[in-house]
């Protein structure tokens, strides 16, 4: 009789341990899935913001940088003429359009870069440029850049 009781107790203890381990794996998988989803969403907005900030920094010294109607325009000149790079959001994508300055801006012709939920660019007082962007399902994040080309 004692042998049966010991066996049943051991079997019950093993079952409790197995159920606890399985539950822990299920809970851990759910936490991991939420973490990965959050990282992916955060990646979209921050990557777009970093890309635009780097374009502004690369061209700040000798370019004319302006923002109108949530379109960032970087105009550069060289021996061949004047060129404009437009960065904007269109149909859920951050796009850039590079063309000669005298040609019209065509938002359909831009090269898609990243999927974004929103993008805005605006000029602030004191030579500041505010860039805001967000992934498809996240809160917008903003960055203020001081333009060297705006200093006189």
mmCIF file of C-alpha atoms in Angstrom:
data_model
loop_
_atom_site.group_PDB
_atom_site.id
_atom_site.type_symbol
_atom_site.label_atom_id
_atom_site.label_comp_id
_atom_site.label_asym_id
_atom_site.label_seq_id
_atom_site.Cartn_x
_atom_site.Cartn_y
_atom_site.Cartn_z
ATOM 1 C CA UNK A 1 0.000 0.000 0.000
ATOM 2 C CA UNK A 2 2.813 2.368 0.896
ATOM 3 C CA UNK A 3 4.456 1.675 -2.494
ATOM 4 C CA UNK A 4 1.300 2.776 -4.334
ATOM 5 C CA UNK A 5 1.066 5.957 -2.259
ATOM 6 C CA UNK A 6 4.713 6.825 -2.934
ATOM 7 C CA UNK A 7 4.272 6.164 -6.649
ATOM 8 C CA UNK A 8 1.086 8.282 -6.850
ATOM 9 C CA UNK A 9 2.701 11.131 -4.890
ATOM 10 C CA UNK A 10 5.749 11.065 -7.197
ATOM 11 C CA UNK A 11 3.520 10.967 -10.282
ATOM 12 C CA UNK A 12 1.402 13.859 -8.972
ATOM 13 C CA UNK A 13 4.518 15.893 -8.174
ATOM 14 C CA UNK A 14 5.869 15.238 -11.672
ATOM 15 C CA UNK A 15 2.547 16.323 -13.224
ATOM 16 C CA UNK A 16 2.529 19.552 -11.209
ATOM 17 C CA UNK A 17 6.109 20.237 -12.290
ATOM 18 C CA UNK A 18 5.316 19.508 -15.975
ATOM 19 C CA UNK A 19 2.230 21.745 -15.958
ATOM 20 C CA UNK A 20 4.189 24.553 -14.261
ATOM 21 C CA UNK A 21 7.030 24.276 -16.785
ATOM 22 C CA UNK A 22 4.597 24.262 -19.719
ATOM 23 C CA UNK A 23 2.764 27.313 -18.341
ATOM 24 C CA UNK A 24 6.042 29.152 -17.890
ATOM 25 C CA UNK A 25 7.028 28.450 -21.515
ATOM 26 C CA UNK A 26 3.641 29.700 -22.783
ATOM 27 C CA UNK A 27 3.860 32.904 -20.715
ATOM 28 C CA UNK A 28 7.461 33.495 -21.837
ATOM 29 C CA UNK A 29 6.512 33.062 -25.493
ATOM 30 C CA UNK A 30 3.749 35.677 -25.136
ATOM 31 C CA UNK A 31 6.114 38.175 -23.505
ATOM 32 C CA UNK A 32 8.726 37.563 -26.227
ATOM 33 C CA UNK A 33 6.162 38.068 -28.987
ATOM 34 C CA UNK A 34 5.032 41.401 -27.505
ATOM 35 C CA UNK A 35 8.642 42.544 -27.118
ATOM 36 C CA UNK A 36 9.515 41.724 -30.721
ATOM 37 C CA UNK A 37 6.378 43.476 -31.981
ATOM 38 C CA UNK A 38 7.203 46.593 -29.968
ATOM 39 C CA UNK A 39 10.793 46.625 -31.222
ATOM 40 C CA UNK A 40 9.675 46.297 -34.851
ATOM 41 C CA UNK A 41 7.197 49.167 -34.537
ATOM 42 C CA UNK A 42 9.738 51.348 -32.767
ATOM 43 C CA UNK A 43 12.287 50.551 -35.481
ATOM 44 C CA UNK A 44 10.135 52.041 -38.240
ATOM 45 C CA UNK A 45 9.707 55.472 -36.657
ATOM 46 C CA UNK A 46 13.238 55.813 -35.309
ATOM 47 C CA UNK A 47 14.860 54.602 -38.525
ATOM 48 C CA UNK A 48 12.908 57.119 -40.579
ATOM 49 C CA UNK A 49 13.837 59.890 -38.141
ATOM 50 C CA UNK A 50 17.524 58.904 -38.181
ATOM 51 C CA UNK A 51 17.540 58.775 -41.993
ATOM 52 C CA UNK A 52 16.062 62.245 -42.383
ATOM 53 C CA UNK A 53 18.331 63.712 -39.685
ATOM 54 C CA UNK A 54 21.396 62.289 -41.422
ATOM 55 C CA UNK A 55 20.324 63.725 -44.800
ATOM 56 C CA UNK A 56 19.908 67.146 -43.167
ATOM 57 C CA UNK A 57 23.302 66.917 -41.442
ATOM 58 C CA UNK A 58 25.045 65.809 -44.643
ATOM 59 C CA UNK A 59 23.718 68.775 -46.598
ATOM 60 C CA UNK A 60 23.500 71.454 -43.924
ATOM 61 C CA UNK A 61 26.736 73.293 -44.651
ATOM 62 C CA UNK A 62 26.220 74.272 -48.268
ATOM 63 C CA UNK A 63 22.551 73.687 -48.928
ATOM 64 C CA UNK A 64 19.328 75.562 -48.537
ATOM 65 C CA UNK A 65 17.057 73.498 -46.279
ATOM 66 C CA UNK A 66 13.392 74.354 -45.954
ATOM 67 C CA UNK A 67 10.140 72.715 -44.898
ATOM 68 C CA UNK A 68 6.676 73.492 -46.238
ATOM 69 C CA UNK A 69 3.461 71.465 -46.010
ATOM 70 C CA UNK A 70 5.283 68.552 -44.307
ATOM 71 C CA UNK A 71 7.741 68.287 -47.203
ATOM 72 C CA UNK A 72 11.433 68.721 -46.432
ATOM 73 C CA UNK A 73 13.344 70.294 -49.322
ATOM 74 C CA UNK A 74 17.150 70.266 -49.530
ATOM 75 C CA UNK A 75 18.474 72.354 -52.427
ATOM 76 C CA UNK A 76 22.102 72.064 -53.519
ATOM 77 C CA UNK A 77 24.085 73.672 -56.284
ATOM 78 C CA UNK A 78 27.074 72.434 -58.226
ATOM 79 C CA UNK A 79 28.720 73.160 -61.565
ATOM 80 C CA UNK A 80 25.905 71.399 -63.448
ATOM 81 C CA UNK A 81 23.087 73.391 -61.854
ATOM 82 C CA UNK A 82 20.714 73.374 -58.930
ATOM 83 C CA UNK A 83 19.107 70.194 -57.545
ATOM 84 C CA UNK A 84 16.389 69.590 -54.971
ATOM 85 C CA UNK A 85 15.864 66.573 -52.751
ATOM 86 C CA UNK A 86 12.333 66.313 -51.381
ATOM 87 C CA UNK A 87 11.602 64.045 -48.392
ATOM 88 C CA UNK A 88 7.937 63.480 -47.578
ATOM 89 C CA UNK A 89 5.248 60.949 -46.641
ATOM 90 C CA UNK A 90 2.935 59.679 -49.353
ATOM 91 C CA UNK A 91 0.511 56.730 -49.198
ATOM 92 C CA UNK A 92 2.043 55.305 -46.013
ATOM 93 C CA UNK A 93 5.679 55.513 -47.138
ATOM 94 C CA UNK A 94 8.493 57.909 -46.445
ATOM 95 C CA UNK A 95 9.664 58.885 -49.920
ATOM 96 C CA UNK A 96 12.443 60.934 -51.451
ATOM 97 C CA UNK A 97 12.382 62.639 -54.815
ATOM 98 C CA UNK A 98 15.590 64.039 -56.348
ATOM 99 C CA UNK A 99 15.264 66.374 -59.319
ATOM 100 C CA UNK A 100 16.549 69.548 -60.902
ATOM 101 C CA UNK A 101 15.215 72.557 -59.022
ATOM 102 C CA UNK A 102 13.436 74.050 -62.030
ATOM 103 C CA UNK A 103 11.345 70.888 -62.542
ATOM 104 C CA UNK A 104 8.052 70.550 -60.626
ATOM 105 C CA UNK A 105 7.708 68.435 -57.493
ATOM 106 C CA UNK A 106 5.822 65.199 -58.208
ATOM 107 C CA UNK A 107 4.942 63.226 -55.070
ATOM 108 C CA UNK A 108 3.992 60.152 -57.112
ATOM 109 C CA UNK A 109 7.489 59.913 -58.632
ATOM 110 C CA UNK A 110 9.352 59.599 -55.324
ATOM 111 C CA UNK A 111 11.347 56.555 -54.276
ATOM 112 C CA UNK A 112 9.733 54.736 -51.312
ATOM 113 C CA UNK A 113 12.149 54.322 -48.395
ATOM 114 C CA UNK A 114 10.247 53.037 -45.353
ATOM 115 C CA UNK A 115 6.686 52.346 -44.308
ATOM 116 C CA UNK A 116 5.607 55.092 -41.882
ATOM 117 C CA UNK A 117 2.350 56.119 -40.285
ATOM 118 C CA UNK A 118 3.141 59.827 -40.366
ATOM 119 C CA UNK A 119 5.863 62.330 -41.215
ATOM 120 C CA UNK A 120 6.044 66.068 -40.706
ATOM 121 C CA UNK A 121 8.740 68.682 -41.064
ATOM 122 C CA UNK A 122 8.476 72.312 -40.029
ATOM 123 C CA UNK A 123 10.752 75.274 -39.501
ATOM 124 C CA UNK A 124 10.861 76.850 -36.044
ATOM 125 C CA UNK A 125 12.287 80.136 -34.800
ATOM 126 C CA UNK A 126 16.029 80.370 -34.241
ATOM 127 C CA UNK A 127 17.097 78.214 -37.192
ATOM 128 C CA UNK A 128 15.496 75.052 -35.833
ATOM 129 C CA UNK A 129 13.972 72.324 -37.929
ATOM 130 C CA UNK A 130 11.448 69.987 -36.278
ATOM 131 C CA UNK A 131 11.061 66.534 -37.775
ATOM 132 C CA UNK A 132 8.345 64.186 -36.506
ATOM 133 C CA UNK A 133 7.657 60.666 -37.616
ATOM 134 C CA UNK A 134 6.002 57.481 -36.437
ATOM 135 C CA UNK A 135 5.698 53.881 -37.469
ATOM 136 C CA UNK A 136 2.349 52.557 -38.580
ATOM 137 C CA UNK A 137 0.967 51.893 -35.084
ATOM 138 C CA UNK A 138 3.050 53.992 -32.709
ATOM 139 C CA UNK A 139 3.150 57.416 -31.145
ATOM 140 C CA UNK A 140 5.018 60.110 -33.086
ATOM 141 C CA UNK A 141 8.557 60.982 -32.041
ATOM 142 C CA UNK A 142 10.216 64.308 -32.814
ATOM 143 C CA UNK A 143 13.686 65.664 -33.301
ATOM 144 C CA UNK A 144 14.828 69.286 -33.319
ATOM 145 C CA UNK A 145 17.841 70.087 -35.483
ATOM 146 C CA UNK A 146 19.697 73.379 -35.460
ATOM 147 C CA UNK A 147 20.499 74.345 -39.031
ATOM 148 C CA UNK A 148 23.973 75.723 -39.616
ATOM 149 C CA UNK A 149 22.888 76.893 -43.056
ATOM 150 C CA UNK A 150 20.252 79.054 -41.373
ATOM 151 C CA UNK A 151 22.905 81.057 -39.488
ATOM 152 C CA UNK A 152 23.958 84.322 -41.061
#
